[in-house]
XYZ file of C-alpha atoms in Angstrom:
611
model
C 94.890 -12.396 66.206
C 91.929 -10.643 65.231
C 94.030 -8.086 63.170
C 95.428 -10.878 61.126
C 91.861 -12.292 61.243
C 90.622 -9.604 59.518
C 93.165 -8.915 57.490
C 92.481 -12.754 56.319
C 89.471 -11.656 55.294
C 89.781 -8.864 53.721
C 92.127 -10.782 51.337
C 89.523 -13.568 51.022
C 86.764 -10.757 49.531
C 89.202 -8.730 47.651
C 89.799 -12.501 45.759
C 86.238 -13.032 45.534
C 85.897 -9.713 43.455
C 88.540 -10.310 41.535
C 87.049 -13.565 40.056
C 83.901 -12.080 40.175
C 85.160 -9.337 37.581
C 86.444 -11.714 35.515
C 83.061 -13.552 35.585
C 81.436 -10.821 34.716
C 83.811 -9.949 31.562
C 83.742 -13.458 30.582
C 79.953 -13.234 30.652
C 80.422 -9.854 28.785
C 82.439 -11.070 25.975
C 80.046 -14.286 25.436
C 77.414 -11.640 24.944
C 78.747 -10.145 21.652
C 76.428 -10.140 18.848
C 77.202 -12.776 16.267
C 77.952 -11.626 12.875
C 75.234 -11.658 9.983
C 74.480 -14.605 7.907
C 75.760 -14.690 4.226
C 73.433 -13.785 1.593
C 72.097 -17.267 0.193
C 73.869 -18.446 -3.149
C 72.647 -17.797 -6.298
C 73.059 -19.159 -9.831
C 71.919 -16.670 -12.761
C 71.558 -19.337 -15.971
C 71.668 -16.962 -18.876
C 70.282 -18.821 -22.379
C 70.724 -16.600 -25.718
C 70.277 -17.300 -29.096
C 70.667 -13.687 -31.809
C 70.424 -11.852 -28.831
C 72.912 -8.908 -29.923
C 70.412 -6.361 -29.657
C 69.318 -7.083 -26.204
C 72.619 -8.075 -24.126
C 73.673 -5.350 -23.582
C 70.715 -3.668 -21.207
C 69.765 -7.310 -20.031
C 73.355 -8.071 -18.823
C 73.397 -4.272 -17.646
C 70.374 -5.031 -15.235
C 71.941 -8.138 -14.207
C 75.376 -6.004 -13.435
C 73.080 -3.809 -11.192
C 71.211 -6.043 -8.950
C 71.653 -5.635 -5.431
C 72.968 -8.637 -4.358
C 76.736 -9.350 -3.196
C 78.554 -10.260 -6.548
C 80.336 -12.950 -4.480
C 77.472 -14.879 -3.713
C 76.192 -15.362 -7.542
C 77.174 -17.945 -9.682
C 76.924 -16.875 -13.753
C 75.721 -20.257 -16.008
C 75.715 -19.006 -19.630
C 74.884 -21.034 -22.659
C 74.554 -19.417 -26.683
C 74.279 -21.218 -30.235
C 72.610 -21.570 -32.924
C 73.848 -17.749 -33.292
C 73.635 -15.684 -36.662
C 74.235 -12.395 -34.995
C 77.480 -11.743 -32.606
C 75.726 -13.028 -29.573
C 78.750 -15.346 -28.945
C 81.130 -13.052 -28.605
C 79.201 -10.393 -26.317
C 78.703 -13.030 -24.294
C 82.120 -14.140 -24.110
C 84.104 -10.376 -23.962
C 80.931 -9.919 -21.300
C 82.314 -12.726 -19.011
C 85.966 -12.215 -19.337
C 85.336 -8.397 -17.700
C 82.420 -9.705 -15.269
C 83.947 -13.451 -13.907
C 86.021 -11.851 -11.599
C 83.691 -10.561 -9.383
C 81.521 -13.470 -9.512
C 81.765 -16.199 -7.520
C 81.769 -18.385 -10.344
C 81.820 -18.924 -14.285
C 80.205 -21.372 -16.648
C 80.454 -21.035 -20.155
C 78.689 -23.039 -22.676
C 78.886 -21.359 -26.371
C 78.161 -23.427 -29.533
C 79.419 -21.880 -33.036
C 77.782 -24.189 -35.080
C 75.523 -25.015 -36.720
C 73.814 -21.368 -37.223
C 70.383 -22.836 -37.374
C 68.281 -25.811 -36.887
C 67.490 -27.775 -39.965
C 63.716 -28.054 -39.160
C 62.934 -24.220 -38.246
C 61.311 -22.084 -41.053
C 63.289 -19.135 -39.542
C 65.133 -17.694 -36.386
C 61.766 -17.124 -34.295
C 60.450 -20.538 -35.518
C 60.426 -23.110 -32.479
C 60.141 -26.469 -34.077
C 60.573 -30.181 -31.994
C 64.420 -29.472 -32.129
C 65.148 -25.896 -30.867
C 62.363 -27.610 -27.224
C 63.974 -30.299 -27.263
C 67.571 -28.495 -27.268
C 66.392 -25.911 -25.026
C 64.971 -27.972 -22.435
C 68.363 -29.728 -21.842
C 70.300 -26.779 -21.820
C 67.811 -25.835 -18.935
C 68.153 -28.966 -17.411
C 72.240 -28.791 -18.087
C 71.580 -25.611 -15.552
C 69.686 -26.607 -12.928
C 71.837 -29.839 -12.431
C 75.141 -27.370 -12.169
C 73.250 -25.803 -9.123
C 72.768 -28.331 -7.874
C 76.119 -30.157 -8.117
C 77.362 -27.117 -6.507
C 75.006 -26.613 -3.444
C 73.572 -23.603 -4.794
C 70.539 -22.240 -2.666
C 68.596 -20.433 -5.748
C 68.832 -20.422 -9.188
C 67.373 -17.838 -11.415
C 66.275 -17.993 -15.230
C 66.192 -15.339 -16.817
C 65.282 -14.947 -20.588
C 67.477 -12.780 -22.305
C 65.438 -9.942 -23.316
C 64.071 -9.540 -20.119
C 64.858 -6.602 -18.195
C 65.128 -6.710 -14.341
C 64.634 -3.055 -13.741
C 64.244 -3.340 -10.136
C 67.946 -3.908 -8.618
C 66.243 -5.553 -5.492
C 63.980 -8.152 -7.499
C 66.050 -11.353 -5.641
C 66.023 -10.166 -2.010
C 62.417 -9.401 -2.712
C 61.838 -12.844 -3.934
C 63.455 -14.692 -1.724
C 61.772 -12.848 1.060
C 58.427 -14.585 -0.129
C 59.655 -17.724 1.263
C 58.412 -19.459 -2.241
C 59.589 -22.725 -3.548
C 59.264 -21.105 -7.151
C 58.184 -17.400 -7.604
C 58.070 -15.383 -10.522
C 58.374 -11.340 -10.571
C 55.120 -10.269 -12.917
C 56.872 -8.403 -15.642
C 55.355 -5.587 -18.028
C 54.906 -5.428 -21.507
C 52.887 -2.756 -23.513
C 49.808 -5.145 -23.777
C 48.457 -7.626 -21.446
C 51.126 -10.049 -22.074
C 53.516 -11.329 -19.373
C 54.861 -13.750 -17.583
C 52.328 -15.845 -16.105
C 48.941 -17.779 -16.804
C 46.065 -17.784 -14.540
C 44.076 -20.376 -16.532
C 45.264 -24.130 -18.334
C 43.678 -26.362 -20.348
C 43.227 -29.895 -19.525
C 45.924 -30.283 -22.868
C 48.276 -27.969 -21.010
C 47.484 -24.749 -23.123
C 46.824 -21.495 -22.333
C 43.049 -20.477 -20.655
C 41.755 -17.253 -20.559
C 40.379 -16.549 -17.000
C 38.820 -13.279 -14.808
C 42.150 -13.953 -12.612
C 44.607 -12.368 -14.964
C 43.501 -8.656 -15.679
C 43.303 -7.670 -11.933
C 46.848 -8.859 -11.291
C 48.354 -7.941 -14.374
C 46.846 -4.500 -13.993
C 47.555 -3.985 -10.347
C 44.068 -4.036 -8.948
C 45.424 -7.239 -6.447
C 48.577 -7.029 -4.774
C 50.250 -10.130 -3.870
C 51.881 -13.615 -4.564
C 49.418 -15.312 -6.372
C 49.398 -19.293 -6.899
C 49.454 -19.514 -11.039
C 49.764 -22.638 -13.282
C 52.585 -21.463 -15.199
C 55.320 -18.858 -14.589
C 58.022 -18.584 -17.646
C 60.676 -16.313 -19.174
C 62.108 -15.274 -15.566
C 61.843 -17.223 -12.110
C 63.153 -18.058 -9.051
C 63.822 -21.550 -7.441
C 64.634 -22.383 -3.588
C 66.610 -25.656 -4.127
C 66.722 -26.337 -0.404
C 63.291 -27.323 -0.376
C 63.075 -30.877 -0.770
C 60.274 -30.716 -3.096
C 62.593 -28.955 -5.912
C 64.166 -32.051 -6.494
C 61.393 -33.358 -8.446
C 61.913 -30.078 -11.037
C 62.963 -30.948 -14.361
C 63.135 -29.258 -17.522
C 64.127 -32.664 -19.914
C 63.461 -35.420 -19.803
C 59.675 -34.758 -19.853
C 57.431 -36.694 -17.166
C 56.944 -40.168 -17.999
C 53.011 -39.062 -17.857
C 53.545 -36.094 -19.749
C 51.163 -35.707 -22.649
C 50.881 -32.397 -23.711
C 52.675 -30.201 -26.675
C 56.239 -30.391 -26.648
C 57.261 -27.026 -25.145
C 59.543 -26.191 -22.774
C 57.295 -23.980 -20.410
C 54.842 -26.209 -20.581
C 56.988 -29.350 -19.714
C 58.331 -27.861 -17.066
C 54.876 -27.053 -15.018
C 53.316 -30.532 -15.723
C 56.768 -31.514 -13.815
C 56.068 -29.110 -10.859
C 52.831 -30.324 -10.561
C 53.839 -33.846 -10.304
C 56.594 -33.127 -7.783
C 53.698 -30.898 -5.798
C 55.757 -27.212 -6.373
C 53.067 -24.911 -6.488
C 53.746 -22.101 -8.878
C 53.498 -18.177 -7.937
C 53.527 -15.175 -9.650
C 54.217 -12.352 -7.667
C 53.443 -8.296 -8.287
C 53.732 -6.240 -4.718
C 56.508 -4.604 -6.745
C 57.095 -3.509 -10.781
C 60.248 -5.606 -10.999
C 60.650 -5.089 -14.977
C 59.794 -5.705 -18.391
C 59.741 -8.137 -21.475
C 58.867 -7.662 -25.353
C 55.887 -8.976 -26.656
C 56.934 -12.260 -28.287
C 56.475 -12.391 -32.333
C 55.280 -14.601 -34.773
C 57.176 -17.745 -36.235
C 57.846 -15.955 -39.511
C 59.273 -12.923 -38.301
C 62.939 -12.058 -38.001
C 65.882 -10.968 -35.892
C 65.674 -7.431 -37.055
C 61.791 -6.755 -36.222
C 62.918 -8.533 -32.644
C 65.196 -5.909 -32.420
C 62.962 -3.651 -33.099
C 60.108 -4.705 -31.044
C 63.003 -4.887 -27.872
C 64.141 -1.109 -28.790
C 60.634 -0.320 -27.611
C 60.760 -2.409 -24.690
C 63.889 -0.083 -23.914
C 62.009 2.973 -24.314
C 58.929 2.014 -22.348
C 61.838 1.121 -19.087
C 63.677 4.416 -19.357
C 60.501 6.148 -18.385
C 60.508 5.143 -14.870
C 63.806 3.676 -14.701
C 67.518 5.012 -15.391
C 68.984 1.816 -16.818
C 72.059 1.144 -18.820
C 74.093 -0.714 -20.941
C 76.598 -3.427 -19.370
C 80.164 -1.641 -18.424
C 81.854 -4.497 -19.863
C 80.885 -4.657 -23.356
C 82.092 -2.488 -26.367
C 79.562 -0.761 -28.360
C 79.340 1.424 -31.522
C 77.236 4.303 -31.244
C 73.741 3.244 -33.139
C 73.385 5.291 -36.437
C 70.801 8.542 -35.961
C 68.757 10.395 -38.520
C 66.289 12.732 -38.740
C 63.121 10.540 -40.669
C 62.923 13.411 -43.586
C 62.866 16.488 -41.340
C 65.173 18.410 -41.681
C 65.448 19.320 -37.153
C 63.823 17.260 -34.452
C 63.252 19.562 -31.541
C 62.877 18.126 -27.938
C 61.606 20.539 -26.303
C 62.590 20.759 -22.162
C 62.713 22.746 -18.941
C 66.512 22.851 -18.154
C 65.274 22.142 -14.655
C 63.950 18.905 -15.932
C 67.326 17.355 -16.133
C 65.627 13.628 -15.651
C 63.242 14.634 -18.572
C 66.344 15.126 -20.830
C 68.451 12.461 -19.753
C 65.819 9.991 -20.263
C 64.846 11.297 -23.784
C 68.159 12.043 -24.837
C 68.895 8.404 -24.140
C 65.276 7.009 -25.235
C 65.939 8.863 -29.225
C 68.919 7.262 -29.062
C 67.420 4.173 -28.949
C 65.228 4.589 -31.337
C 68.009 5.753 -33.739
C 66.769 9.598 -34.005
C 69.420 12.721 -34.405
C 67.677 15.688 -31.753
C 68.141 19.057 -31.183
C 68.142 20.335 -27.615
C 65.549 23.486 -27.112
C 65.355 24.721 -23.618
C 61.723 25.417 -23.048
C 60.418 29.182 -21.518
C 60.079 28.266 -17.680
C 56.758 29.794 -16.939
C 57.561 29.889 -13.307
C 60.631 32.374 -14.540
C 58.438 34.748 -16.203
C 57.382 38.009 -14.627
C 54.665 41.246 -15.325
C 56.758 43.269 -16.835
C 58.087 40.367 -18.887
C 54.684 39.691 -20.078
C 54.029 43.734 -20.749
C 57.531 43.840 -23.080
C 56.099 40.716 -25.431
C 52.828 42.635 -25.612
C 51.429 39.358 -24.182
C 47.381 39.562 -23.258
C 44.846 36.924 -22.286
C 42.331 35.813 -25.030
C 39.125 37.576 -23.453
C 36.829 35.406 -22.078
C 39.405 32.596 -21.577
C 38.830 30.209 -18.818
C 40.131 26.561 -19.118
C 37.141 23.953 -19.921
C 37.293 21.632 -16.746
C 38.731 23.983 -13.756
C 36.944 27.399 -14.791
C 40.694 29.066 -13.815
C 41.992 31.384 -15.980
C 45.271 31.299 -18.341
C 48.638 30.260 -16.424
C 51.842 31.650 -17.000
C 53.481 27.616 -17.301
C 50.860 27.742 -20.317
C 52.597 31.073 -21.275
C 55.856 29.565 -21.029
C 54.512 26.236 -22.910
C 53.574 28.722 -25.188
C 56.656 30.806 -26.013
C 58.459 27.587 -26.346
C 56.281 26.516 -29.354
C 56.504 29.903 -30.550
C 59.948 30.303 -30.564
C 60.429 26.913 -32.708
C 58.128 28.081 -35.220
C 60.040 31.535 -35.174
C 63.135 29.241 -36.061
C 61.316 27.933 -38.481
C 61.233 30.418 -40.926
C 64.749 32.163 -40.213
C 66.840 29.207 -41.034
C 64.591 28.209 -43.766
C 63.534 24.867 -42.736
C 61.264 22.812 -44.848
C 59.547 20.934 -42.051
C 60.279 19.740 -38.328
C 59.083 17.506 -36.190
C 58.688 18.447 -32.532
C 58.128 16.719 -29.014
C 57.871 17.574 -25.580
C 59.642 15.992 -23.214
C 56.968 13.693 -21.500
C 56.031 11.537 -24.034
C 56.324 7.898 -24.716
C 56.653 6.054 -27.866
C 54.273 3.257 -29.829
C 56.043 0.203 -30.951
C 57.956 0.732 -34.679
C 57.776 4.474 -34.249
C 60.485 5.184 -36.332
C 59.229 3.244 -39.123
C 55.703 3.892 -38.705
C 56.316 7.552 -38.971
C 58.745 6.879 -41.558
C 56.063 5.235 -43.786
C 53.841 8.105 -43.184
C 56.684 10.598 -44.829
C 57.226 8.790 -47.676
C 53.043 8.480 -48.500
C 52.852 12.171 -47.724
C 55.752 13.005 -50.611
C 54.880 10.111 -53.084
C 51.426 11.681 -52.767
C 52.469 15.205 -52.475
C 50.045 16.263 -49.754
C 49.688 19.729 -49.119
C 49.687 19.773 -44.943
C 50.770 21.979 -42.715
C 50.411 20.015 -39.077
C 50.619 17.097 -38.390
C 49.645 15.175 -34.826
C 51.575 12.635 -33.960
C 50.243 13.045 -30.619
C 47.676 14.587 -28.993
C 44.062 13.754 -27.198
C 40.970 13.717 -29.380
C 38.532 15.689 -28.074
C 35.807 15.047 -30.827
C 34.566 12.058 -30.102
C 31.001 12.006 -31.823
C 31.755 11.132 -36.092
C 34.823 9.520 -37.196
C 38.017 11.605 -38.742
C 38.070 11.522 -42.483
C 40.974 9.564 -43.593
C 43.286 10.528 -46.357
C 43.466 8.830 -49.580
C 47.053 7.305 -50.638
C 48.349 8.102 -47.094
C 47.874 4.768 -44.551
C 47.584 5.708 -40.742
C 46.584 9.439 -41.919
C 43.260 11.403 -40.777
C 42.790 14.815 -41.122
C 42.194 16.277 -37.660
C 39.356 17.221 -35.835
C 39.160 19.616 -32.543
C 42.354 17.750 -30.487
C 44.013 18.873 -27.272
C 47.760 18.446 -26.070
C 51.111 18.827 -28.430
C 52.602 16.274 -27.563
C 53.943 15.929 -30.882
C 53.603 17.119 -34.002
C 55.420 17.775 -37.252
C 54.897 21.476 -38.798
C 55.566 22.695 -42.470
C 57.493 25.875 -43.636
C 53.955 26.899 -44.880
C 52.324 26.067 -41.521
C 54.561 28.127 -38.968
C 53.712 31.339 -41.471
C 50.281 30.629 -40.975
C 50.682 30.514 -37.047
C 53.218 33.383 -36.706
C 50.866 35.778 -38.891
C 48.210 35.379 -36.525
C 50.063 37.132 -33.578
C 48.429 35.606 -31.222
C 50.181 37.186 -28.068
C 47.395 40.132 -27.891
C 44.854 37.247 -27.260
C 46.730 34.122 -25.932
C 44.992 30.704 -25.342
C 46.971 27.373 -23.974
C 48.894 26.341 -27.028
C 46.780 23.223 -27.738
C 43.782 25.118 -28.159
C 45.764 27.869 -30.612
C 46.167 25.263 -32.717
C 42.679 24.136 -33.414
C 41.457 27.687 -33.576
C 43.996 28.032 -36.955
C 42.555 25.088 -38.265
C 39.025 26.267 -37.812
C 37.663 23.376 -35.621
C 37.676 25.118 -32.445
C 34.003 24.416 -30.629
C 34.219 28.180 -29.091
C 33.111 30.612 -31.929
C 34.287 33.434 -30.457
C 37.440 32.362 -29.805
C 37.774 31.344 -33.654
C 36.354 35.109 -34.736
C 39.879 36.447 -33.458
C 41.851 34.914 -36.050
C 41.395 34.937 -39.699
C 41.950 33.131 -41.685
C 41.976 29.845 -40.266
C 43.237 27.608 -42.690
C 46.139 25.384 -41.095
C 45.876 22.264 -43.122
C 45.859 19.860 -40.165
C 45.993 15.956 -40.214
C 47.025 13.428 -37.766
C 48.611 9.991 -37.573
C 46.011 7.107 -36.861
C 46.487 5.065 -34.151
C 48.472 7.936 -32.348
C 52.611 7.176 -32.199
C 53.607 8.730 -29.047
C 51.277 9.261 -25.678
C 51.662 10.891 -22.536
C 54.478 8.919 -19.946
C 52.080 9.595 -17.363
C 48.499 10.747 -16.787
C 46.412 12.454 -13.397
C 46.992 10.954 -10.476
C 49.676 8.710 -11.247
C 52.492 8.327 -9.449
C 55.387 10.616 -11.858
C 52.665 13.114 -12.883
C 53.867 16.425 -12.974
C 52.495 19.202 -15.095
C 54.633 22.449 -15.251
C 51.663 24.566 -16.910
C 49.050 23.780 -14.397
C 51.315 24.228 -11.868
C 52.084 27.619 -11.853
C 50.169 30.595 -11.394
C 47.420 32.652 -13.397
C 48.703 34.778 -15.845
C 48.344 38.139 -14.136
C 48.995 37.521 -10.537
C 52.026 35.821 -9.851
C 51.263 35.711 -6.247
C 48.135 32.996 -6.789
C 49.268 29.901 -7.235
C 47.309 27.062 -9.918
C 47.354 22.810 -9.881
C 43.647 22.374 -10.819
C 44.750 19.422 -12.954
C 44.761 17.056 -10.026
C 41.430 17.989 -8.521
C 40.035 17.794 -12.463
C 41.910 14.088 -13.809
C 39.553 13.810 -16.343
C 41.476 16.084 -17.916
C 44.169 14.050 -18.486
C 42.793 10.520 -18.798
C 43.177 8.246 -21.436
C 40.298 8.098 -24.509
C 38.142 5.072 -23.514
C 35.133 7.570 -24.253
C 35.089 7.838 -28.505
C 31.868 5.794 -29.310
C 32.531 2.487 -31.558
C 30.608 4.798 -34.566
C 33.060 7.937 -34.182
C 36.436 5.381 -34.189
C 38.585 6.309 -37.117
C 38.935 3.790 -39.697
C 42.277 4.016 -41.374
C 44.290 1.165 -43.608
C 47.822 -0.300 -42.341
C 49.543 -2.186 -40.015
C 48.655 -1.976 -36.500
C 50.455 -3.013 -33.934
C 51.164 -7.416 -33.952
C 50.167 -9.773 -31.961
C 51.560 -12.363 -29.050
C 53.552 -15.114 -31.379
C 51.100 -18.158 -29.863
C 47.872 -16.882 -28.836
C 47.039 -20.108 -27.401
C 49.760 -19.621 -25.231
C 50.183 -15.713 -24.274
C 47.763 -13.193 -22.672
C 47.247 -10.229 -24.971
């Protein structure tokens, strides 16, 4: 009996852990992680109107944010078209709906125009009035269709940074705008109203449009591009038409629509932790589609400098026509192992319409002694740079050579004049007709010149530069540092190639002043006779540096290198000397050039825009 007992229990525990097991795997599989939520939905309402010239990058940053395709909704609405916005729109949405969650497609044909408006950037009563409901038309599809956010964006704004909505919506913001750049002070925000709704200048704006406060910032008015959280209750009471039955202000769509998120309590933020992208200056009421185009081409340009965008992968485009503006060669010059130099200003002079040629630059950091010995190459005596005390480097001897070898070319093939840029250079608004302009004064005039800045950093900053007569925008130039860019005559590379200047080299941009006798360093100058370079330069400057000391995408291949003669000691004095580098806020009101023509425009309503 007490075997069987036994055995009785032995069974009885051997049961026991066999439930127990199964306990513990049922309490095993009930801990499995859950799965991740779903990104939020989203609802991108596009509104264009003769916005040809921009769709293409716009919808191309749209294309590329980082967000799952499936979870965006596309709401697009275009009339009152005289370009081919319509159809880029439409062939846009036929290659892009299927990977969207959904499509809505709004296009008008006609009319072309409104009957009140003066001219295509004219807003009179009718183009608010129609553009507030179209807004409104929007935000009532998202929210017929349970959509979490939606996002307007104005369609020549570029979202450069592919994580802008995660970003966003991790502010936790009923309504959030990214600050976006222009190449003033405008953008898209206010920090200041008027009791009449209008624009108010304030201390607020400068520090976070520049930067100098990091943050979400409660604003008055956001515009152009914004985020809403429709789950919060309070975004019910946002509307874009009809206006508040209090509202008394202008009749304006940005404006209607804050007086209405006042009055449902949404407070407004702009936000700038992040550069999330950019948008054009706007223009005046009397301008047209083409200087829009023009103005966005630079808006294009200033992006690709810190930001490898393209064009949409779903629409068609003809490559834009390039010329040379009345050189005969454009030379770019580059490091070949600055391939994201070259990419970005291959693709930024094709923007700008301008036919290049490709000249790989002399790496410095290449060259060795007995290189130097075979080109007969010695150091000016006495050298030693202004603001470090170091002597010459051999990236300035490569920098050099480079230069060199394009004025070499110069004269071989017989070329009348060139225009050449480095590599690191951005461009002023309307640089190809600017420059343009300039060319065609300089031969209706028949000025004898044989360099010409197009950019470089004054370094004479006592007495003004003497302009030239029947040439607008033209000084003739006074001791200057960089080269940037500049265009060179026949006449002038034979003046700079019959100096020899390899048995007593000096950094390129201070060569140049030497030959045009305006170099402050006498002895330097009694190397070289004569020193007649005719030398003038454009005024206000066309191109400037992408990036200066200090900032973040500063790199300088002649200061860092080594010195001349001993490859083994290494040179970047430039970033313990940024002064070096930094921009001209120094030339006295008295010494500031005084030249005739257009400068740069102004924001369209100044009432309205920060400048």
């Amino acid at each position: 009996m007490r075997a069987v007992g036994a055995l009785g229990v032995g069974v009885l525990w051997a049961l026991l852990a066999a439930v127990v097991s199964e306990l513990e795997t049922l309490v095993q599989e009930q801990m499995k992680p859950e799965s991740s939520l779903l990104k939020p939905k989203v609802m991108i309402a596009i509104v264009a109107r003769n916005a040809a010239h921009s769709l293409p990058h716009y919808l191309g940053c749209i294309e590329r944010l980082e967000y799952p395709k499936e979870r965006i909704a596309i709401w697009a609405a275009t009339d009152h078209n005289g370009d081919n916005t319509t159809a880029m729109l439409r062939e846009w949405l036929k290659g892009a709906q299927s990977v969207y969650h959904y499509v809505e497609w709004r296009p008008m044909e006609e009319p072309k125009s409104y009957t009140d408006e003066w001219g295509p950037k004219h807003w009179p009563p009718s183009r608010f009035n129609h553009v507030m409901k179209l807004r409104q038309a929007a935000l009532k599809a998202a929210r017929e269709r349970w959509t979490d956010y939606i996002l307007f964006v104005d369609s020549d704004n570029l979202l450069t940074n592919p994580r802008v909505l995660n970003l966003l919506m991790a502010e936790n913001l009923t309504l959030a705008a990214p600050m976006l750049e222009s190449r003033s002070l405008y953008s898209n925000f206010w920090c200041g109203i008027t009791p009449q709704g209008y624009y108010k200048r304030t201390p607020d704006y400068q520090p976070i449009r520049e930067w100098k406060r990091l943050g979400c910032y409660a604003v008055p008015m956001v515009h152009s591009t914004f985020l809403i959280d429709l789950r919060r209750e309070s975004s019910r009471g946002l509307t874009f038409y009809p206006p508040h039955a209090d509202y008394s202000w202008a009749f304006d769509d940005i404006m209607v629509f804050a007086f209405s998120a006042r009055q449902a309590g949404v407070q407004m933020y702009v936000c700038n932790r992040e550069h999330y992208g950019l948008l054009p200056v706007p223009l005046k009421a009397q301008q047209s589609v083409e200087e829009e185009s023009e103005s966005f081409i630079h808006t294009i340009t200033e992006a690709l400098i810190d930001h490898d965008i393209e064009p949409s992968e779903h629409l068609s485009s003809l490559p834009s026509p390039q010329d040379t503006v009345g050189f005969d060669k454009i030379y770019l010059v580059n490091l070949k192992r600055r391939l994201d130099r070259r990419t970005r200003m291959l693709k930024t002079m094709s923007s700008l319409g301008l036919h290049v040629t490709l000249m790989d630059a002399v790496d410095g950091k290449a060259l060795n002694t007995s290189q130097l010995q075979a080109l007969g190459i010695e150091m000016m005596p006495g050298y030693k740079d202004p603001y470090s005390g170091r002597v010459l480097t051999r990236g300035e001897i490569g920098c050099f050579l480079s230069h060199h070898s394009i004025w070499t070319q110069v004269l071989e093939r017989g070329l009348k004049r060139v225009l050449l840029l480095e590599d690191d250079v951005r461009f002023e608004p309307r640089f190809k007709r600017r420059l343009q302009a300039i060319v065609d004064d300089i031969d209706k005039t028949q000025l004898d010149w044989d360099l010409i800045y197009v950019g470089r950093k004054r370094m004479q900053v006592q007495q003004p530069e003497q302009s030239v007569d029947g040439v607008n925008n033209l000084v003739e130039a006074d001791y200057s540092y960089w080269t940037l860019g500049y265009a060179l005559s026949q006449q002038g590379a034979r003046k700079l190639l019959a100096a020899k200047p390899f048995t007593r080299m000096l950094p390129v941009d201070e060569f140049l002043p030497v030959m045009f006798n305006k170099h402050p360093n006498t002895a330097f100058m009694s190397h070289f006779e004569p020193r007649d370079l005719k030398a003038f330069s454009t005024e206000p400057l066309l191109i400037y540096p992408t990036h200066y000391t200090g900032e973040p995408g500063y790199i300088s291949d002649t200061e860092t290198s080594t010195i001349w003669d001993d490859e083994a000691v290494a040179t970047d004095w430039d970033r313990q000397h940024p002064r070096k580098t930094a921009q001209q806020g120094s030339i006295r009101t008295v010494a500031q050039n005084s030249v005739s023509g257009e400068s740069p425009p102004p924001a369209a309503r100044a009432s309205r825009d920060e400048l």
